[in-house]
Amino acid sequence: MSHPLDLNRRICIAPMMGWTNRHNRYFHRQLTRHAMTYAEMLAPEAIVRGNKQRWLRYSEGEHPVAFQLGGNDPKMLAAAARELERVGFDEINFNVGCPSKKGKSNPFGAHLIRHPQVVKACMQAMIEAVEIPVTIKTRLGVDEQESYDHLAEFVGLVKESGCRVFIVHARKAWLDGLSTRQNREVPPLRYDYVYRLKREFPELSVVLNGGVTEWDQAQAHLEHVDGVMVGRRAYKEPFWLAEVDRLFFQATEPDPSPPEVMRRCLPYVEAELAGGTPLREIVRHMVGLYRAAPAASAFRRHLAIEGHAKGAGTNVYLEAIRIAERLSRPGRAIIGRL
Ligand SMILES: Cc1cc2nc3c(=O)[nH]c(=O)nc-3n(C[C@H](O)[C@H](O)[C@H](O)COP(=O)(O)O)c2cc1C
């Protein structure tokens, strides 16, 4: 199923706090040219009043990239959105799914599901402030509010803001009782709710998220929705992403090999090292390139030990490429997640 708004969101890489930072997004971009990537959530105040240089930094090589905001103040969100558009982000995504306990007193994230008018006002303010798409990432519901009708009511109201793209983590958040982590596992996945949402709101672009760990599952979901967002598996086993362009975006080039991906990152690594970024900040995201291959422990060990040493430089990175080349040589046949 295709939708004009959705062409570049067929496969999305989820925002993950502490994980999908700029180094990881650049690395992922060497595995897939087309999947949309999402930056981790940030409060708009950090952009409007904080250290812009720090928070807005990204690389041209990351596009297409969305920035995720979490908050509840329409004016502040609109001001942050303008800044994000100015520096070149491709999309702004509003977080209405984070189950953090901190959102209880001053609601943000999933807590806002109980305040659909606030969500609508926030979305409207951002949509009026910028030309780039403003999308939402939400859940099926919260606590006892878990029926499809509640979800449809929420979406029906929020869509009045002009929002046309709904990314839905297909489980509710259980705010009273579960930790943030448990909230990614325990509430059951209800893909049928997300499919029904697309059926009943065909004018919207609906992206399904949660529990997708195989590309054939994503293909099956795409029979019902416009896009699929993947999170944990993409981070823990990044080489999984190497197939995306061929499977979902009609790319005809062969999938990149792990050493090829490492080589593609070399100019970035050199530039970052020259700018003072410690090597460990970059390579910590690469350790999973050969995640499940036991013979690749040398690669993992090298990145985890040498790559994390104080003052580690280009030589350490070049050695990691050499190890990756040895592992990927025909006959060794250790590629990615084998
Ligand atoms: C470490 C971690 C951090 C996360 N941070 C965010 C975040 O900042 N914003 C957000 O909307 N979702 C966040 N999530 C949720 C993911 O975006 C996604 O909805 C969830 O992991 C389900 O997808 P998956 O089953 O493919 O991993 C986070 C998930 C993880 C594992």
CSV table of C-alpha atoms and ligand atoms in Angstrom, one decimal:
chain,number,residue,atom,x,y,z
A,1,MET,CA,0.0,0.0,0.0
A,2,SER,CA,1.4,3.4,-0.9
A,3,HIS,CA,0.6,6.9,0.0
A,4,PRO,CA,2.2,10.1,-1.5
A,5,LEU,CA,3.0,11.6,1.9
A,6,ASP,CA,4.6,8.4,3.0
A,7,LEU,CA,7.1,7.5,0.3
A,8,ASN,CA,10.1,8.1,2.5
A,9,ARG,CA,8.6,6.5,5.6
A,10,ARG,CA,8.0,3.0,4.4
A,11,ILE,CA,10.8,1.9,6.7
A,12,CYS,CA,11.7,4.2,9.6
A,13,ILE,CA,14.3,3.8,12.3
A,14,ALA,CA,12.8,4.6,15.7
A,15,PRO,CA,13.9,7.4,18.0
A,16,MET,CA,15.8,5.8,20.9
A,17,MET,CA,17.2,8.0,23.7
A,18,GLY,CA,20.9,7.6,24.2
A,19,TRP,CA,21.1,5.4,21.1
A,20,THR,CA,19.9,7.2,18.0
A,21,ASN,CA,22.3,10.2,18.4
A,22,ARG,CA,24.0,11.8,15.5
A,23,HIS,CA,26.9,9.3,15.3
A,24,ASN,CA,24.5,6.4,15.3
A,25,ARG,CA,22.3,8.0,12.7
A,26,TYR,CA,25.3,8.7,10.4
A,27,PHE,CA,26.4,5.0,10.8
A,28,HIS,CA,22.9,3.8,10.0
A,29,ARG,CA,22.8,6.0,7.0
A,30,GLN,CA,25.7,4.0,5.5
A,31,LEU,CA,23.6,0.9,5.8
A,32,THR,CA,20.5,2.3,4.3
A,33,ARG,CA,20.2,5.4,2.1
A,34,HIS,CA,16.5,5.6,2.2
A,35,ALA,CA,15.0,4.6,5.6
A,36,MET,CA,13.9,7.6,7.5
A,37,THR,CA,15.8,8.1,10.8
A,38,TYR,CA,14.5,9.7,14.0
A,39,ALA,CA,16.6,11.6,16.5
A,40,GLU,CA,16.0,10.9,20.2
A,41,MET,CA,13.5,13.1,22.1
A,42,LEU,CA,14.5,16.5,23.4
A,43,ALA,CA,12.6,19.2,25.3
A,44,PRO,CA,12.0,22.3,23.2
A,45,GLU,CA,13.5,24.4,26.1
A,46,ALA,CA,16.9,22.9,25.4
A,47,ILE,CA,16.8,24.3,21.9
A,48,VAL,CA,15.2,27.6,22.6
A,49,ARG,CA,17.1,28.5,25.8
A,50,GLY,CA,19.9,26.0,25.9
A,51,ASN,CA,23.1,25.2,24.0
A,52,LYS,CA,21.9,25.2,20.4
A,53,GLN,CA,25.3,24.3,19.1
A,54,ARG,CA,25.2,21.1,21.1
A,55,TRP,CA,21.6,20.0,20.6
A,56,LEU,CA,21.1,20.9,16.9
A,57,ARG,CA,24.3,19.4,15.6
A,58,TYR,CA,23.9,16.8,12.9
A,59,SER,CA,25.7,15.9,9.7
A,60,GLU,CA,24.4,16.6,6.1
A,61,GLY,CA,25.1,12.9,5.5
A,62,GLU,CA,22.2,11.9,7.8
A,63,HIS,CA,19.3,13.1,5.6
A,64,PRO,CA,16.4,12.2,5.7
A,65,VAL,CA,16.3,12.8,9.4
A,66,ALA,CA,13.5,13.8,11.8
A,67,PHE,CA,13.9,15.5,15.1
A,68,GLN,CA,11.7,14.5,18.0
A,69,LEU,CA,10.3,17.0,20.5
A,70,GLY,CA,8.6,16.2,23.8
A,71,GLY,CA,6.7,18.8,25.8
A,72,ASN,CA,3.3,20.5,26.2
A,73,ASP,CA,3.8,24.2,25.6
A,74,PRO,CA,2.6,25.2,22.1
A,75,LYS,CA,4.6,28.4,22.0
A,76,MET,CA,7.8,26.8,23.1
A,77,LEU,CA,7.3,23.9,20.7
A,78,ALA,CA,6.7,26.3,17.8
A,79,ALA,CA,9.8,28.2,18.6
A,80,ALA,CA,11.9,25.0,18.7
A,81,ALA,CA,10.3,23.8,15.5
A,82,ARG,CA,11.3,27.0,13.7
A,83,GLU,CA,14.9,26.5,14.8
A,84,LEU,CA,14.9,22.9,13.7
A,85,GLU,CA,13.6,23.8,10.3
A,86,ARG,CA,16.1,26.6,10.0
A,87,VAL,CA,19.0,24.3,10.5
A,88,GLY,CA,17.7,21.8,8.0
A,89,PHE,CA,15.9,18.9,9.7
A,90,ASP,CA,13.4,17.2,7.4
A,91,GLU,CA,10.6,16.5,9.8
A,92,ILE,CA,9.5,17.3,13.3
A,93,ASN,CA,8.0,14.5,15.3
A,94,PHE,CA,6.0,15.1,18.5
A,95,ASN,CA,6.4,12.5,21.3
A,96,VAL,CA,3.1,11.4,22.7
A,97,GLY,CA,4.3,7.9,23.7
A,98,CYS,CA,7.1,8.2,26.3
A,99,PRO,CA,5.8,6.5,29.5
A,100,SER,CA,8.3,8.3,31.8
A,101,LYS,CA,7.0,8.8,35.4
A,102,LYS,CA,8.3,12.4,35.1
A,103,GLY,CA,5.5,13.2,32.8
A,104,LYS,CA,2.9,12.8,35.6
A,105,SER,CA,3.0,16.3,37.2
A,106,ASN,CA,3.8,18.2,34.0
A,107,PRO,CA,2.3,15.9,31.4
A,108,PHE,CA,4.4,15.1,28.4
A,109,GLY,CA,4.8,12.0,26.3
A,110,ALA,CA,2.2,9.2,26.8
A,111,HIS,CA,0.6,11.2,29.6
A,112,LEU,CA,-0.7,13.6,27.0
A,113,ILE,CA,-3.0,10.9,25.6
A,114,ARG,CA,-5.3,11.9,28.4
A,115,HIS,CA,-5.1,15.5,27.1
A,116,PRO,CA,-6.0,15.4,23.4
A,117,GLN,CA,-6.8,19.1,23.3
A,118,VAL,CA,-3.3,19.9,24.4
A,119,VAL,CA,-1.8,17.6,21.8
A,120,LYS,CA,-4.0,19.2,19.2
A,121,ALA,CA,-2.8,22.7,20.3
A,122,CYS,CA,0.8,21.7,20.3
A,123,MET,CA,0.6,20.1,16.8
A,124,GLN,CA,-1.3,23.1,15.4
A,125,ALA,CA,1.3,25.5,16.8
A,126,MET,CA,4.2,23.6,15.2
A,127,ILE,CA,2.4,23.0,11.9
A,128,GLU,CA,1.7,26.8,11.6
A,129,ALA,CA,5.3,27.6,12.5
A,130,VAL,CA,7.0,25.5,9.8
A,131,GLU,CA,6.8,24.2,6.3
A,132,ILE,CA,8.3,20.8,6.9
A,133,PRO,CA,6.0,18.0,8.0
A,134,VAL,CA,5.1,17.7,11.7
A,135,THR,CA,4.2,14.2,12.6
A,136,ILE,CA,3.2,12.4,15.8
A,137,LYS,CA,4.4,9.3,17.6
A,138,THR,CA,1.9,7.9,20.0
A,139,ARG,CA,0.6,4.7,21.6
A,140,LEU,CA,-2.7,2.9,21.5
A,141,GLY,CA,-3.8,4.4,24.8
A,142,VAL,CA,-2.9,4.7,28.5
A,143,ASP,CA,-3.9,2.6,31.5
A,144,GLU,CA,-7.6,1.8,31.5
A,145,GLN,CA,-8.0,3.9,28.4
A,146,GLU,CA,-7.3,1.1,25.9
A,147,SER,CA,-10.2,0.6,23.5
A,148,TYR,CA,-10.0,1.2,19.8
A,149,ASP,CA,-12.8,3.8,20.2
A,150,HIS,CA,-10.6,5.9,22.5
A,151,LEU,CA,-7.7,5.7,20.0
A,152,ALA,CA,-10.0,6.7,17.1
A,153,GLU,CA,-11.4,9.6,19.1
A,154,PHE,CA,-7.9,10.8,19.9
A,155,VAL,CA,-6.7,10.5,16.3
A,156,GLY,CA,-9.9,12.2,15.0
A,157,LEU,CA,-9.3,15.2,17.3
A,158,VAL,CA,-5.6,15.5,16.8
A,159,LYS,CA,-6.0,15.3,13.0
A,160,GLU,CA,-7.9,18.6,13.1
A,161,SER,CA,-4.5,20.2,13.8
A,162,GLY,CA,-3.5,19.4,10.2
A,163,CYS,CA,-1.3,16.4,11.3
A,164,ARG,CA,-1.3,13.8,8.5
A,165,VAL,CA,1.2,11.3,9.7
A,166,PHE,CA,0.6,9.1,12.8
A,167,ILE,CA,3.3,6.8,14.0
A,168,VAL,CA,1.7,4.3,16.3
A,169,HIS,CA,3.6,2.1,18.8
A,170,ALA,CA,1.0,-0.7,18.8
A,171,ARG,CA,0.7,-1.2,22.5
A,172,LYS,CA,-0.7,1.0,25.3
A,173,ALA,CA,1.4,2.6,28.0
A,174,TRP,CA,0.7,1.4,31.5
A,175,LEU,CA,1.7,4.5,33.4
A,176,ASP,CA,0.7,3.4,36.8
A,177,GLY,CA,2.8,0.4,37.6
A,178,LEU,CA,5.3,-0.4,34.8
A,179,SER,CA,8.7,1.1,34.3
A,180,THR,CA,9.7,2.7,31.0
A,181,ARG,CA,11.5,-0.4,29.9
A,182,GLN,CA,8.6,-2.8,30.9
A,183,ASN,CA,6.3,-0.5,28.9
A,184,ARG,CA,8.2,-1.6,25.8
A,185,GLU,CA,7.5,-5.3,26.5
A,186,VAL,CA,4.6,-6.0,28.8
A,187,PRO,CA,1.5,-4.4,27.3
A,188,PRO,CA,0.4,-6.7,24.5
A,189,LEU,CA,0.9,-5.6,20.9
A,190,ARG,CA,-2.4,-5.0,19.1
A,191,TYR,CA,-1.5,-4.6,15.4
A,192,ASP,CA,-5.2,-4.9,14.5
A,193,TYR,CA,-5.9,-1.5,16.1
A,194,VAL,CA,-3.3,0.1,13.8
A,195,TYR,CA,-4.6,-1.6,10.7
A,196,ARG,CA,-8.1,-0.5,11.6
A,197,LEU,CA,-6.9,3.1,12.1
A,198,LYS,CA,-5.6,3.1,8.6
A,199,ARG,CA,-8.8,1.6,7.2
A,200,GLU,CA,-11.0,4.2,9.0
A,201,PHE,CA,-8.7,7.1,8.3
A,202,PRO,CA,-7.4,6.4,4.8
A,203,GLU,CA,-6.5,10.0,4.3
A,204,LEU,CA,-3.8,9.7,7.0
A,205,SER,CA,-0.4,8.1,6.6
A,206,VAL,CA,-0.1,5.5,9.3
A,207,VAL,CA,3.2,4.0,10.4
A,208,LEU,CA,3.2,0.9,12.6
A,209,ASN,CA,5.8,0.4,15.3
A,210,GLY,CA,6.6,-2.2,18.0
A,211,GLY,CA,8.0,-5.7,18.0
A,212,VAL,CA,9.0,-5.9,14.3
A,213,THR,CA,12.1,-8.0,14.1
A,214,GLU,CA,12.0,-9.6,10.6
A,215,TRP,CA,11.6,-7.9,7.2
A,216,ASP,CA,8.9,-10.3,6.1
A,217,GLN,CA,6.9,-9.1,9.1
A,218,ALA,CA,7.4,-5.5,7.9
A,219,GLN,CA,6.3,-6.6,4.4
A,220,ALA,CA,3.1,-8.1,5.8
A,221,HIS,CA,2.3,-5.0,7.8
A,222,LEU,CA,2.8,-2.9,4.7
A,223,GLU,CA,-0.2,-4.6,3.2
A,224,HIS,CA,-2.3,-2.7,5.8
A,225,VAL,CA,-0.4,0.5,6.7
A,226,ASP,CA,1.9,3.0,5.0
A,227,GLY,CA,5.1,2.5,6.9
A,228,VAL,CA,6.9,0.4,9.5
A,229,MET,CA,9.2,1.7,12.2
A,230,VAL,CA,11.8,-0.5,13.7
A,231,GLY,CA,13.7,0.2,16.9
A,232,ARG,CA,15.6,-2.2,19.1
A,233,ARG,CA,16.7,-4.8,16.5
A,234,ALA,CA,18.0,-2.1,14.2
A,235,TYR,CA,20.2,-0.7,17.0
A,236,LYS,CA,21.4,-4.0,18.4
A,237,GLU,CA,22.0,-5.7,15.0
A,238,PRO,CA,22.6,-2.8,12.7
A,239,PHE,CA,23.7,-5.0,9.8
A,240,TRP,CA,20.0,-6.0,9.6
A,241,LEU,CA,19.5,-2.6,7.9
A,242,ALA,CA,21.8,-3.5,5.0
A,243,GLU,CA,18.9,-5.2,3.2
A,244,VAL,CA,16.4,-2.3,3.5
A,245,ASP,CA,17.1,-0.4,0.4
A,246,ARG,CA,16.9,-3.5,-1.9
A,247,LEU,CA,13.8,-4.9,-0.1
A,248,PHE,CA,11.8,-1.8,0.3
A,249,PHE,CA,13.1,1.0,-1.9
A,250,GLN,CA,13.9,-0.8,-5.2
A,251,ALA,CA,17.6,-0.2,-4.9
A,252,THR,CA,19.6,-2.3,-7.4
A,253,GLU,CA,23.1,-2.0,-5.9
A,254,PRO,CA,24.3,-4.9,-3.9
A,255,ASP,CA,23.8,-4.7,-0.1
A,256,PRO,CA,26.9,-3.1,1.5
A,257,SER,CA,29.2,-5.5,3.4
A,258,PRO,CA,30.3,-4.7,7.0
A,259,PRO,CA,33.8,-3.5,6.0
A,260,GLU,CA,32.3,-1.4,3.3
A,261,VAL,CA,30.0,0.3,5.9
A,262,MET,CA,33.1,0.9,8.1
A,263,ARG,CA,35.0,2.4,5.2
A,264,ARG,CA,32.1,4.6,4.3
A,265,CYS,CA,32.3,6.0,7.9
A,266,LEU,CA,36.0,6.7,7.7
A,267,PRO,CA,35.9,10.3,6.5
A,268,TYR,CA,33.3,11.0,9.2
A,269,VAL,CA,35.4,9.3,11.9
A,270,GLU,CA,38.5,11.3,10.9
A,271,ALA,CA,36.6,14.6,10.8
A,272,GLU,CA,35.0,13.9,14.2
A,273,LEU,CA,38.3,12.9,15.8
A,274,ALA,CA,39.9,16.1,14.5
A,275,GLY,CA,37.0,18.0,16.1
A,276,GLY,CA,37.7,16.4,19.5
A,277,THR,CA,35.0,13.7,19.6
A,278,PRO,CA,36.4,10.6,21.4
A,279,LEU,CA,36.4,7.5,19.2
A,280,ARG,CA,34.4,5.5,21.7
A,281,GLU,CA,31.4,7.9,21.1
A,282,ILE,CA,31.3,6.7,17.5
A,283,VAL,CA,32.3,3.1,17.6
A,284,ARG,CA,30.1,2.1,20.5
A,285,HIS,CA,27.2,2.0,18.0
A,286,MET,CA,29.2,-0.3,15.7
A,287,VAL,CA,29.9,-3.1,18.1
A,288,GLY,CA,26.8,-5.0,16.9
A,289,LEU,CA,27.8,-5.1,13.2
A,290,TYR,CA,28.7,-8.8,13.7
A,291,ARG,CA,26.5,-9.3,16.7
A,292,ALA,CA,25.6,-13.0,16.4
A,293,ALA,CA,28.7,-14.3,14.7
A,294,PRO,CA,30.9,-16.0,17.4
A,295,ALA,CA,34.0,-15.8,15.2
A,296,ALA,CA,33.6,-12.0,15.2
A,297,SER,CA,34.4,-11.6,18.8
A,298,ALA,CA,37.8,-10.2,17.8
A,299,PHE,CA,36.0,-7.3,16.1
A,300,ARG,CA,33.8,-6.7,19.1
A,301,ARG,CA,36.6,-6.9,21.5
A,302,HIS,CA,38.7,-4.5,19.4
A,303,LEU,CA,36.0,-1.9,19.3
A,304,ALA,CA,35.0,-2.4,23.0
A,305,ILE,CA,38.6,-2.2,24.3
A,306,GLU,CA,40.9,-0.4,21.9
A,307,GLY,CA,38.1,1.7,20.6
A,308,HIS,CA,37.2,2.9,24.1
A,309,ALA,CA,40.7,3.7,25.2
A,310,LYS,CA,41.5,7.2,26.0
A,311,GLY,CA,43.1,9.0,23.0
A,312,ALA,CA,42.1,6.2,20.6
A,313,GLY,CA,42.6,7.5,17.1
A,314,THR,CA,42.3,6.7,13.4
A,315,ASN,CA,44.7,3.8,13.6
A,316,VAL,CA,42.4,1.9,16.0
A,317,TYR,CA,39.5,2.5,13.5
A,318,LEU,CA,41.6,1.4,10.6
A,319,GLU,CA,42.5,-1.8,12.5
A,320,ALA,CA,38.8,-2.4,13.0
A,321,ILE,CA,38.3,-2.2,9.3
A,322,ARG,CA,41.1,-4.7,8.7
A,323,ILE,CA,39.5,-7.1,11.1
A,324,ALA,CA,36.2,-6.7,9.4
A,325,GLU,CA,37.8,-7.3,6.0
A,326,ARG,CA,39.3,-10.6,7.3
A,327,LEU,CA,36.0,-11.7,8.7
A,328,SER,CA,34.1,-10.9,5.5
A,329,ARG,CA,36.6,-12.6,3.1
A,330,PRO,CA,35.0,-15.3,0.9
A,331,GLY,CA,35.4,-18.6,2.7
A,332,ARG,CA,35.1,-17.0,6.1
A,333,ALA,CA,31.5,-16.2,5.2
A,334,ILE,CA,30.8,-14.4,8.4
A,335,ILE,CA,28.5,-11.6,7.4
A,336,GLY,CA,26.6,-9.5,9.8
A,337,ARG,CA,24.1,-11.5,11.7
A,338,LEU,CA,24.8,-15.0,10.5
B,1,LIG,C1,16.7,2.7,24.7
B,1,LIG,C2,15.4,3.2,24.1
B,1,LIG,C3,15.1,4.6,24.1
B,1,LIG,C4,13.9,5.0,23.5
B,1,LIG,N1,13.7,6.4,23.5
B,1,LIG,C5,12.6,6.9,22.8
B,1,LIG,C6,12.4,8.3,22.5
B,1,LIG,O1,13.3,9.1,22.9
B,1,LIG,N2,11.3,8.6,21.9
B,1,LIG,C7,10.4,7.7,21.5
B,1,LIG,O2,9.4,8.1,20.9
B,1,LIG,N3,10.5,6.4,21.7
B,1,LIG,C8,11.6,6.0,22.3
B,1,LIG,N4,11.8,4.6,22.5
B,1,LIG,C9,10.8,3.7,21.9
B,1,LIG,C10,11.1,3.3,20.5
B,1,LIG,O3,11.1,4.4,19.6
B,1,LIG,C11,10.1,2.2,20.0
B,1,LIG,O4,8.8,2.8,20.0
B,1,LIG,C12,10.1,0.9,20.8
B,1,LIG,O5,11.4,0.5,21.1
B,1,LIG,C13,9.3,-0.2,20.1
B,1,LIG,O6,9.8,-0.5,18.9
B,1,LIG,P1,10.7,-1.9,18.7
B,1,LIG,O7,9.9,-3.0,19.2
B,1,LIG,O8,11.0,-2.0,17.2
B,1,LIG,O9,12.0,-1.6,19.5
B,1,LIG,C14,13.0,4.1,23.0
B,1,LIG,C15,13.3,2.8,23.0
B,1,LIG,C16,14.5,2.3,23.5
B,1,LIG,C17,14.8,0.8,23.5
